[in-house]
mmCIF file of N, CA, C and O in Angstrom:
data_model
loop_
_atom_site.group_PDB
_atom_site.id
_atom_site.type_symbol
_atom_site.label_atom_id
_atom_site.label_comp_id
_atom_site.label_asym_id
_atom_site.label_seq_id
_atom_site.Cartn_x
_atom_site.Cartn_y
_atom_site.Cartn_z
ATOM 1 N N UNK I 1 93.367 85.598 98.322
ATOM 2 C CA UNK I 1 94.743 85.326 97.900
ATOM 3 C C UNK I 1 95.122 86.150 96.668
ATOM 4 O O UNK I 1 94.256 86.845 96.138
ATOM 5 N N UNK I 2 96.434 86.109 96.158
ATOM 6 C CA UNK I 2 97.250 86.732 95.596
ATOM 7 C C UNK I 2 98.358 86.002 94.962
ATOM 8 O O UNK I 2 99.168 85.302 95.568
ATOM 9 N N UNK I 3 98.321 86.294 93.257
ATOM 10 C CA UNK I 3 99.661 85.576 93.013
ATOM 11 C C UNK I 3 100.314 85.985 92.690
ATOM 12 O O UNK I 3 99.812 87.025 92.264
ATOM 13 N N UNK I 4 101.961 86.024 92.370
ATOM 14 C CA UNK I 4 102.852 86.879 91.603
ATOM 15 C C UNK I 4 104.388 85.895 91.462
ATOM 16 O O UNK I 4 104.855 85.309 92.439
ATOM 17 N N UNK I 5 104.985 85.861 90.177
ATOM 18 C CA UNK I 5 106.442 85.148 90.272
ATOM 19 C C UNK I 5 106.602 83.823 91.259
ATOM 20 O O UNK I 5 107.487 83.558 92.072
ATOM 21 N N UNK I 6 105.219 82.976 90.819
ATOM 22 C CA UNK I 6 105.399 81.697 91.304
ATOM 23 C C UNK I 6 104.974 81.805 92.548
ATOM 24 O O UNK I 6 105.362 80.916 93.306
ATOM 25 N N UNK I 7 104.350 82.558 92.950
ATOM 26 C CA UNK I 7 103.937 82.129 94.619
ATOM 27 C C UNK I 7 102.681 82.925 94.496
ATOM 28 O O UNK I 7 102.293 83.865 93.802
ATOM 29 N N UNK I 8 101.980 81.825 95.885
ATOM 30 C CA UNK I 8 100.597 82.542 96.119
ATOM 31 C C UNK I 8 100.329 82.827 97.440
ATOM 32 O O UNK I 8 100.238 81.943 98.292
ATOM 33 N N UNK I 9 100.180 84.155 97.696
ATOM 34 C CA UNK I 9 100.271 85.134 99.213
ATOM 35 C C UNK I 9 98.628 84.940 99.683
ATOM 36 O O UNK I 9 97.733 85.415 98.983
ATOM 37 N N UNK I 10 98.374 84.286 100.780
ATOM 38 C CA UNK I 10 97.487 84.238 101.768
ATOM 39 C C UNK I 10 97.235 85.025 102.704
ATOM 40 O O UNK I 10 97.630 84.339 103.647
ATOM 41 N N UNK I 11 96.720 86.341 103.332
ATOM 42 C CA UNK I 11 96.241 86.821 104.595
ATOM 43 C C UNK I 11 95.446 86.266 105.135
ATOM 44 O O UNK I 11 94.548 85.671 104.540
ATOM 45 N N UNK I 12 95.595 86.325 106.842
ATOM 46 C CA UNK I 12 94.270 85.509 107.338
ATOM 47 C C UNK I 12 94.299 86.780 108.687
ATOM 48 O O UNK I 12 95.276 87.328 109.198
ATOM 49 N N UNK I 13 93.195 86.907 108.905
ATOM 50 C CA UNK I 13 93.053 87.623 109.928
ATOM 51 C C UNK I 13 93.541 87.818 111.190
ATOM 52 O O UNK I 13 93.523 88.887 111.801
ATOM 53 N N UNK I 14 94.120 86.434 111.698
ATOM 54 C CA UNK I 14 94.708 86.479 112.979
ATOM 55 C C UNK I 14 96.489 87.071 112.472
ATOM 56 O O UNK I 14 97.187 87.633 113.316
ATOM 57 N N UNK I 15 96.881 86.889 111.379
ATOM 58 C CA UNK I 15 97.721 88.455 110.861
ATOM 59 C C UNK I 15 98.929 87.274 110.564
ATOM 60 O O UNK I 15 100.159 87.322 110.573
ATOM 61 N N UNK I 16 98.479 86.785 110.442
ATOM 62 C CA UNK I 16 99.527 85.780 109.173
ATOM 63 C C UNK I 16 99.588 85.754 107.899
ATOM 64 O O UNK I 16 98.632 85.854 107.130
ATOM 65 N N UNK I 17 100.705 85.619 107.628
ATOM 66 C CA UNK I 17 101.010 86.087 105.088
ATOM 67 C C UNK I 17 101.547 84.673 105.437
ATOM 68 O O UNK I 17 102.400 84.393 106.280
ATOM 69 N N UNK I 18 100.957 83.951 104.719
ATOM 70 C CA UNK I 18 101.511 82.384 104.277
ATOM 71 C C UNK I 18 101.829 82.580 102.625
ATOM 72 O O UNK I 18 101.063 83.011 101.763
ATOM 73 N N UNK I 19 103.230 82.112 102.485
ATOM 74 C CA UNK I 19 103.291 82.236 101.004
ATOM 75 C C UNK I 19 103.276 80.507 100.582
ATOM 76 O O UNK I 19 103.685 79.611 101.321
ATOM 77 N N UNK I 20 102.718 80.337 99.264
ATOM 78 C CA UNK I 20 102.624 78.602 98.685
ATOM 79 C C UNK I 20 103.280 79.119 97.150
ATOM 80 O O UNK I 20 103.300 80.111 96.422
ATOM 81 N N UNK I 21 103.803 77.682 97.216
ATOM 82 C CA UNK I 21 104.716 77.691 95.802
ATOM 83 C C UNK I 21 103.098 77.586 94.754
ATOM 84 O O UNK I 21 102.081 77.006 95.135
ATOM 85 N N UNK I 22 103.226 78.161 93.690
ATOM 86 C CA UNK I 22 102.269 78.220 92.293
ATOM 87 C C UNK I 22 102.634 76.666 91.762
ATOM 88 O O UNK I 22 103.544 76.584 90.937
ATOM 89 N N UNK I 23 102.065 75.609 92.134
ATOM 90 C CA UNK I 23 102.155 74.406 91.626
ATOM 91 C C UNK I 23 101.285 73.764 91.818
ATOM 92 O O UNK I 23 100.359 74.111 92.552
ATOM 93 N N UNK I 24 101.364 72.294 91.015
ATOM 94 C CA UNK I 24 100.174 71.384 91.343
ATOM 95 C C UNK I 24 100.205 70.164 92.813
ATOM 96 O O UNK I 24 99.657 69.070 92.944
ATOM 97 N N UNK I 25 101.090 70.950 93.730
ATOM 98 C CA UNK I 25 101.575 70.391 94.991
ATOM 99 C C UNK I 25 101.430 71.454 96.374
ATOM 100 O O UNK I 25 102.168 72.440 96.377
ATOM 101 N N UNK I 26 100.704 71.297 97.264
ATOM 102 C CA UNK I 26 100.942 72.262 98.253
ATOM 103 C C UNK I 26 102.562 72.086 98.665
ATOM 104 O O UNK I 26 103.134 71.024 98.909
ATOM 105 N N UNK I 27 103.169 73.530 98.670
ATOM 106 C CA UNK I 27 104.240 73.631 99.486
ATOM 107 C C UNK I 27 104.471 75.289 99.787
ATOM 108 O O UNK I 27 104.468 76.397 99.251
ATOM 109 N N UNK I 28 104.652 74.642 100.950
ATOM 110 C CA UNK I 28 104.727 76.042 101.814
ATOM 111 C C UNK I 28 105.677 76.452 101.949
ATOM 112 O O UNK I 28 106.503 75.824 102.611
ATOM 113 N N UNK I 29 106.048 77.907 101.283
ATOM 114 C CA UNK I 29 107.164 78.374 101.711
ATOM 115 C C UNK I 29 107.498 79.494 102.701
ATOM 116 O O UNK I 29 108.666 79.848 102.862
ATOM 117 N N UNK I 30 106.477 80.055 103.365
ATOM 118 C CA UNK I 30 107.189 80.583 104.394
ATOM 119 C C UNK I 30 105.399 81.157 105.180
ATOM 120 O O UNK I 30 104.358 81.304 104.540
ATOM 121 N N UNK I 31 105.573 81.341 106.500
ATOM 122 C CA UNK I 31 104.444 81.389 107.258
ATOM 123 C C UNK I 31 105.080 82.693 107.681
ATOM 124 O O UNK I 31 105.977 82.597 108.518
ATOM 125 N N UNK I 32 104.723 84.041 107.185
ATOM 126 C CA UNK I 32 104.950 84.976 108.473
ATOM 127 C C UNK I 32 103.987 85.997 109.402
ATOM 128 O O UNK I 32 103.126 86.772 108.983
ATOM 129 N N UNK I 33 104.363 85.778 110.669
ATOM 130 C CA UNK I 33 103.831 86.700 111.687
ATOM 131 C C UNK I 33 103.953 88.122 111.723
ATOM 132 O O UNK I 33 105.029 88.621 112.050
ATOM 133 N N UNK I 34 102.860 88.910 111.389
ATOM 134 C CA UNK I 34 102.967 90.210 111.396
ATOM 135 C C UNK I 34 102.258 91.059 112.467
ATOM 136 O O UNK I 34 101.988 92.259 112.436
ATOM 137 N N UNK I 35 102.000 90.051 113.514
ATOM 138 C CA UNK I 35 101.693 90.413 114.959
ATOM 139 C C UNK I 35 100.822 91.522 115.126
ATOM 140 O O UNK I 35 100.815 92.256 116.114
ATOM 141 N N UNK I 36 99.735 91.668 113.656
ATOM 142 C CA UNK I 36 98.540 92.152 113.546
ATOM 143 C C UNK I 36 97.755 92.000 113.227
ATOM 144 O O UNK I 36 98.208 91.831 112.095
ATOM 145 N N UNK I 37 95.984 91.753 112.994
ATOM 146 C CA UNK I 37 95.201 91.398 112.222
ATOM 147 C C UNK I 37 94.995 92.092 110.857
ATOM 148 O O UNK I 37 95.038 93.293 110.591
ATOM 149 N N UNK I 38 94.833 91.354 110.307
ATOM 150 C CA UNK I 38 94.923 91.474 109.114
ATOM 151 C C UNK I 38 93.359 91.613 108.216
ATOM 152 O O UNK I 38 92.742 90.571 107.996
ATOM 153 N N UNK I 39 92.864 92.782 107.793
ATOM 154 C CA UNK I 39 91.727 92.524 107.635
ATOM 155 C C UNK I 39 91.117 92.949 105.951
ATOM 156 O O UNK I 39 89.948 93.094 105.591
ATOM 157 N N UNK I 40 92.218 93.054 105.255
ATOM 158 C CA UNK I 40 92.216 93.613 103.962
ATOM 159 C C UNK I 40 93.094 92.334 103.140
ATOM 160 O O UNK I 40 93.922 91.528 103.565
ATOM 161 N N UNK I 41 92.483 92.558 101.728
ATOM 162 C CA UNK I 41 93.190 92.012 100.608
ATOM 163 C C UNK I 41 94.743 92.679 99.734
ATOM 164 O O UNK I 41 94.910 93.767 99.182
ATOM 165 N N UNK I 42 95.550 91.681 99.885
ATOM 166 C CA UNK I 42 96.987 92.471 99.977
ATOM 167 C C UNK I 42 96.825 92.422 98.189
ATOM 168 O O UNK I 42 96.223 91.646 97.447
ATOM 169 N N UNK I 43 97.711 93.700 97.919
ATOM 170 C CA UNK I 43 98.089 93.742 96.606
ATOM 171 C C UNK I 43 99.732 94.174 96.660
ATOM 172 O O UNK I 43 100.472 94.489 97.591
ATOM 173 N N UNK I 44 99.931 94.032 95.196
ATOM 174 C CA UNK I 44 101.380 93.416 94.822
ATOM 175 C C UNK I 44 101.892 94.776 93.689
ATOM 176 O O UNK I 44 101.425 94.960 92.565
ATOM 177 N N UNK I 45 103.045 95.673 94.420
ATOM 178 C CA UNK I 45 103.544 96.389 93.111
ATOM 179 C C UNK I 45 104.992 96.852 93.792
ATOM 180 O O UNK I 45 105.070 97.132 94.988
ATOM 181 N N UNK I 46 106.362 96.905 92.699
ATOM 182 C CA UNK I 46 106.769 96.805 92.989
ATOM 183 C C UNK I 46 107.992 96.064 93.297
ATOM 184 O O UNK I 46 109.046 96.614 93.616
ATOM 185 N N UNK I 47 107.782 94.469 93.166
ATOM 186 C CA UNK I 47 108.223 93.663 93.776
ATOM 187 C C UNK I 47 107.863 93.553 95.510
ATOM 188 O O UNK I 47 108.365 92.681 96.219
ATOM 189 N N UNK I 48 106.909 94.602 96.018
ATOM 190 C CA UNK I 48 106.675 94.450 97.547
ATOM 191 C C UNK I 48 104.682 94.120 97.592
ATOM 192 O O UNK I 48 103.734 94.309 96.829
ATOM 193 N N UNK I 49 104.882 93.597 98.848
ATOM 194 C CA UNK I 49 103.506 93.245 99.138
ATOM 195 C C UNK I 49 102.670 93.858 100.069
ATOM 196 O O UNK I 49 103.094 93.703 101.214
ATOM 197 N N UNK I 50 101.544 94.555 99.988
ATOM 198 C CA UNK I 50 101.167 95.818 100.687
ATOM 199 C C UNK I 50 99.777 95.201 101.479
ATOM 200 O O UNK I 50 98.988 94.302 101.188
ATOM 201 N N UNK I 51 99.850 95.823 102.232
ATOM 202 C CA UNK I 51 98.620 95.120 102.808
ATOM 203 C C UNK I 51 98.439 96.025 103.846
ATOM 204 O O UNK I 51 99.245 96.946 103.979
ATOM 205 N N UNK I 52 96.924 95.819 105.061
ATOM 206 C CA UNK I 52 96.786 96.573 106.026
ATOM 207 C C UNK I 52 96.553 95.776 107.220
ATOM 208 O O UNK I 52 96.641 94.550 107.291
ATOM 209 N N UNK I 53 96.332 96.363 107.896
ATOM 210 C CA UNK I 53 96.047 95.806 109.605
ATOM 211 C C UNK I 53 94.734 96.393 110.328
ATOM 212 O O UNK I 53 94.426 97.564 110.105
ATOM 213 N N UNK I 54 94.067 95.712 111.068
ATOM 214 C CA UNK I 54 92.998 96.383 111.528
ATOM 215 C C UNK I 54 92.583 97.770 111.999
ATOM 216 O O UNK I 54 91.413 98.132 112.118
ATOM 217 N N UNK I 55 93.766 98.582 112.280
ATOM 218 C CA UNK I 55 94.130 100.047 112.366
ATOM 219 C C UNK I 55 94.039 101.063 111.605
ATOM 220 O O UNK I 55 93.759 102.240 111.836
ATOM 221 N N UNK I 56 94.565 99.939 109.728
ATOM 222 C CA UNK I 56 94.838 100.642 108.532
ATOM 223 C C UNK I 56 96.147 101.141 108.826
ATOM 224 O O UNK I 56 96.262 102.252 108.307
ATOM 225 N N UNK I 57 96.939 100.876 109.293
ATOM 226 C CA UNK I 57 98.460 100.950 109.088
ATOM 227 C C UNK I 57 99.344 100.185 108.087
ATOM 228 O O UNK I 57 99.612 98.984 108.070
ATOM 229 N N UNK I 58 99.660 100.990 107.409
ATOM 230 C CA UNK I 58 100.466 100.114 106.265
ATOM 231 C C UNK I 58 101.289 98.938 106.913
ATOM 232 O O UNK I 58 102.041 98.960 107.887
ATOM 233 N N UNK I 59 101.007 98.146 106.276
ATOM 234 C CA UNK I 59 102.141 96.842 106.295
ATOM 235 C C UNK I 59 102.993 96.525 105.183
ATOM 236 O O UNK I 59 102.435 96.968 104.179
ATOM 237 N N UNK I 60 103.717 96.155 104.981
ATOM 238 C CA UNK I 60 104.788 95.965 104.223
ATOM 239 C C UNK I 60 105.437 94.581 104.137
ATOM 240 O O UNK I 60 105.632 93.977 105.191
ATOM 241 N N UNK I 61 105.796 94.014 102.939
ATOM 242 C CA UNK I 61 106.572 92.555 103.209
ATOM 243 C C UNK I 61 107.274 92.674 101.436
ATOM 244 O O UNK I 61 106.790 92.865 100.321
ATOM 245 N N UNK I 62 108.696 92.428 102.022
ATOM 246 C CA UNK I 62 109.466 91.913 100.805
ATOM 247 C C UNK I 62 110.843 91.211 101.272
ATOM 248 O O UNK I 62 111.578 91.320 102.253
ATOM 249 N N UNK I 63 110.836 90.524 100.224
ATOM 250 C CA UNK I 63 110.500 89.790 99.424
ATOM 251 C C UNK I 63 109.505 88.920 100.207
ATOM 252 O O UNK I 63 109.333 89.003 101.423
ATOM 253 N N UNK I 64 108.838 88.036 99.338
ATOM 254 C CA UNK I 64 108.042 86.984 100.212
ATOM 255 C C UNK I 64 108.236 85.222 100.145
ATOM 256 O O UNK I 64 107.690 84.185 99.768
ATOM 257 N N UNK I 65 109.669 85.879 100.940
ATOM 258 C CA UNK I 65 110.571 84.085 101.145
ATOM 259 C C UNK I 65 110.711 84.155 102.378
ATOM 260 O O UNK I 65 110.634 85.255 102.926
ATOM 261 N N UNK I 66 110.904 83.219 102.967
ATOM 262 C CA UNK I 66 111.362 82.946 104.426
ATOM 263 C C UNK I 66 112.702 84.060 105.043
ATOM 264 O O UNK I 66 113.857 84.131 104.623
ATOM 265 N N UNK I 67 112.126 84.752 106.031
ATOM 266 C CA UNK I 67 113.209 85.598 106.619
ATOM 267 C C UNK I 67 113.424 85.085 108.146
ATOM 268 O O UNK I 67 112.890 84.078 108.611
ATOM 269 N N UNK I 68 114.152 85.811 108.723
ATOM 270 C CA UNK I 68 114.676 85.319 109.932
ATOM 271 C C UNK I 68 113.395 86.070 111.032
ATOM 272 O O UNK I 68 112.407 86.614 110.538
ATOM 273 N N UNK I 69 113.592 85.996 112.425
ATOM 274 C CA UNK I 69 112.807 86.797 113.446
ATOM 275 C C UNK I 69 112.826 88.463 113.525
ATOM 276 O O UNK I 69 112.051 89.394 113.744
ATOM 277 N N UNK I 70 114.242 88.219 113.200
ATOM 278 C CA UNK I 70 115.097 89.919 113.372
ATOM 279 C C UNK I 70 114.803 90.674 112.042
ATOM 280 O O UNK I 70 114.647 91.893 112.107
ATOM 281 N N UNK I 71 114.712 90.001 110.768
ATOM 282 C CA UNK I 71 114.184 90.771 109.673
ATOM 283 C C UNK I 71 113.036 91.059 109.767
ATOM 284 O O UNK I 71 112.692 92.236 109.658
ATOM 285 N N UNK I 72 111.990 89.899 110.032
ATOM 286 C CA UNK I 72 110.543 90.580 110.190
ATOM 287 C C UNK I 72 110.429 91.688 111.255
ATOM 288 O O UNK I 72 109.764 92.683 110.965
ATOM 289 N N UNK I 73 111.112 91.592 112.649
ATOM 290 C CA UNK I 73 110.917 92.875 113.231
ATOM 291 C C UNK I 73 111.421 94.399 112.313
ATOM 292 O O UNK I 73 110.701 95.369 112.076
ATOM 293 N N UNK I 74 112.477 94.256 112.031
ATOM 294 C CA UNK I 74 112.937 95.364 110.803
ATOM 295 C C UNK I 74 112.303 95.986 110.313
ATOM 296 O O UNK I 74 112.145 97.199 110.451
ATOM 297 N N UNK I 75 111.565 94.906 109.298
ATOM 298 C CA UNK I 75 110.197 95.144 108.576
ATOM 299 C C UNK I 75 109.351 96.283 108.993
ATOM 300 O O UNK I 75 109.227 97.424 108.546
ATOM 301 N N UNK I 76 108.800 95.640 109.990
ATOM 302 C CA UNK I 76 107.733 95.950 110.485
ATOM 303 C C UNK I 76 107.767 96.970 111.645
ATOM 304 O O UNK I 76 106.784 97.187 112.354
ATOM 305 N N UNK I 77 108.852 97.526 111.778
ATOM 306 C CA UNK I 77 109.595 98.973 112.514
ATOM 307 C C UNK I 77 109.957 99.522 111.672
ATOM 308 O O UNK I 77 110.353 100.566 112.190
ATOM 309 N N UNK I 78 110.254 99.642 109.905
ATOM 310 C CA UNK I 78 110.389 100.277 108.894
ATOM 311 C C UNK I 78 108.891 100.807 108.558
ATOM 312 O O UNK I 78 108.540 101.980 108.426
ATOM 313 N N UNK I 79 107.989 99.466 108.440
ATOM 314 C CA UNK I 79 106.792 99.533 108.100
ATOM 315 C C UNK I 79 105.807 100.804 109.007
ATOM 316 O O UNK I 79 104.819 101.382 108.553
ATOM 317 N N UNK I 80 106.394 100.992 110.316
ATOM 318 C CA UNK I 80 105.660 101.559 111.156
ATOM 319 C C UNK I 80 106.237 103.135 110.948
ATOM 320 O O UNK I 80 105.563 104.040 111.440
ATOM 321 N N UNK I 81 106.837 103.297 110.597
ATOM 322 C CA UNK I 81 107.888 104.631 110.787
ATOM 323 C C UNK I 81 106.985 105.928 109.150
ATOM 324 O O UNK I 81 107.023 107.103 108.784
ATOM 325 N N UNK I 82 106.232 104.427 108.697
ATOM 326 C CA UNK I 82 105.527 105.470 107.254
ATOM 327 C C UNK I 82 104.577 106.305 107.234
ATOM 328 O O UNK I 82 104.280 106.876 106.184
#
């Protein structure tokens, strides 16, 4: 894990970024699918969150709040284009 501006960023291999609020309460604020495995420790600069995929293809995530279906595809067709 990873923390930055109140939240703490989770990768898990089956290629999910779970973000949790920085408190003395679990709360989850956003679960996202990046419909890759995930096999590296993400770091933070920027304001964006960098991370890789079992390929080593950059991944990309910003901000890390709850987005819609159609933004994460965005993303991650921006993300692919690098």
């Amino acid at each position: 894990p990873i923390a930055a501006d109140g939240r703490v960023f989770i990768t898990s291999r089956n290629g999910f970024v779970i973000v949790l609020e920085d408190g003395p309460k679990l709360k989850i604020l956003s679960k996202n699918d990046m419909d890759e495995e995930i096999l590296a420790t993400p770091s933070i600069a920027d304001g964006r969150l960098f991370t890789y995929d079992k390929k080593g293809s950059e991944l990309v995530m910003l901000p890390a709040w709850p987005r819609s279906d159609e933004q994460r595809s965005q993303l991650k067709r921006n993300s692919a284009t690098r």
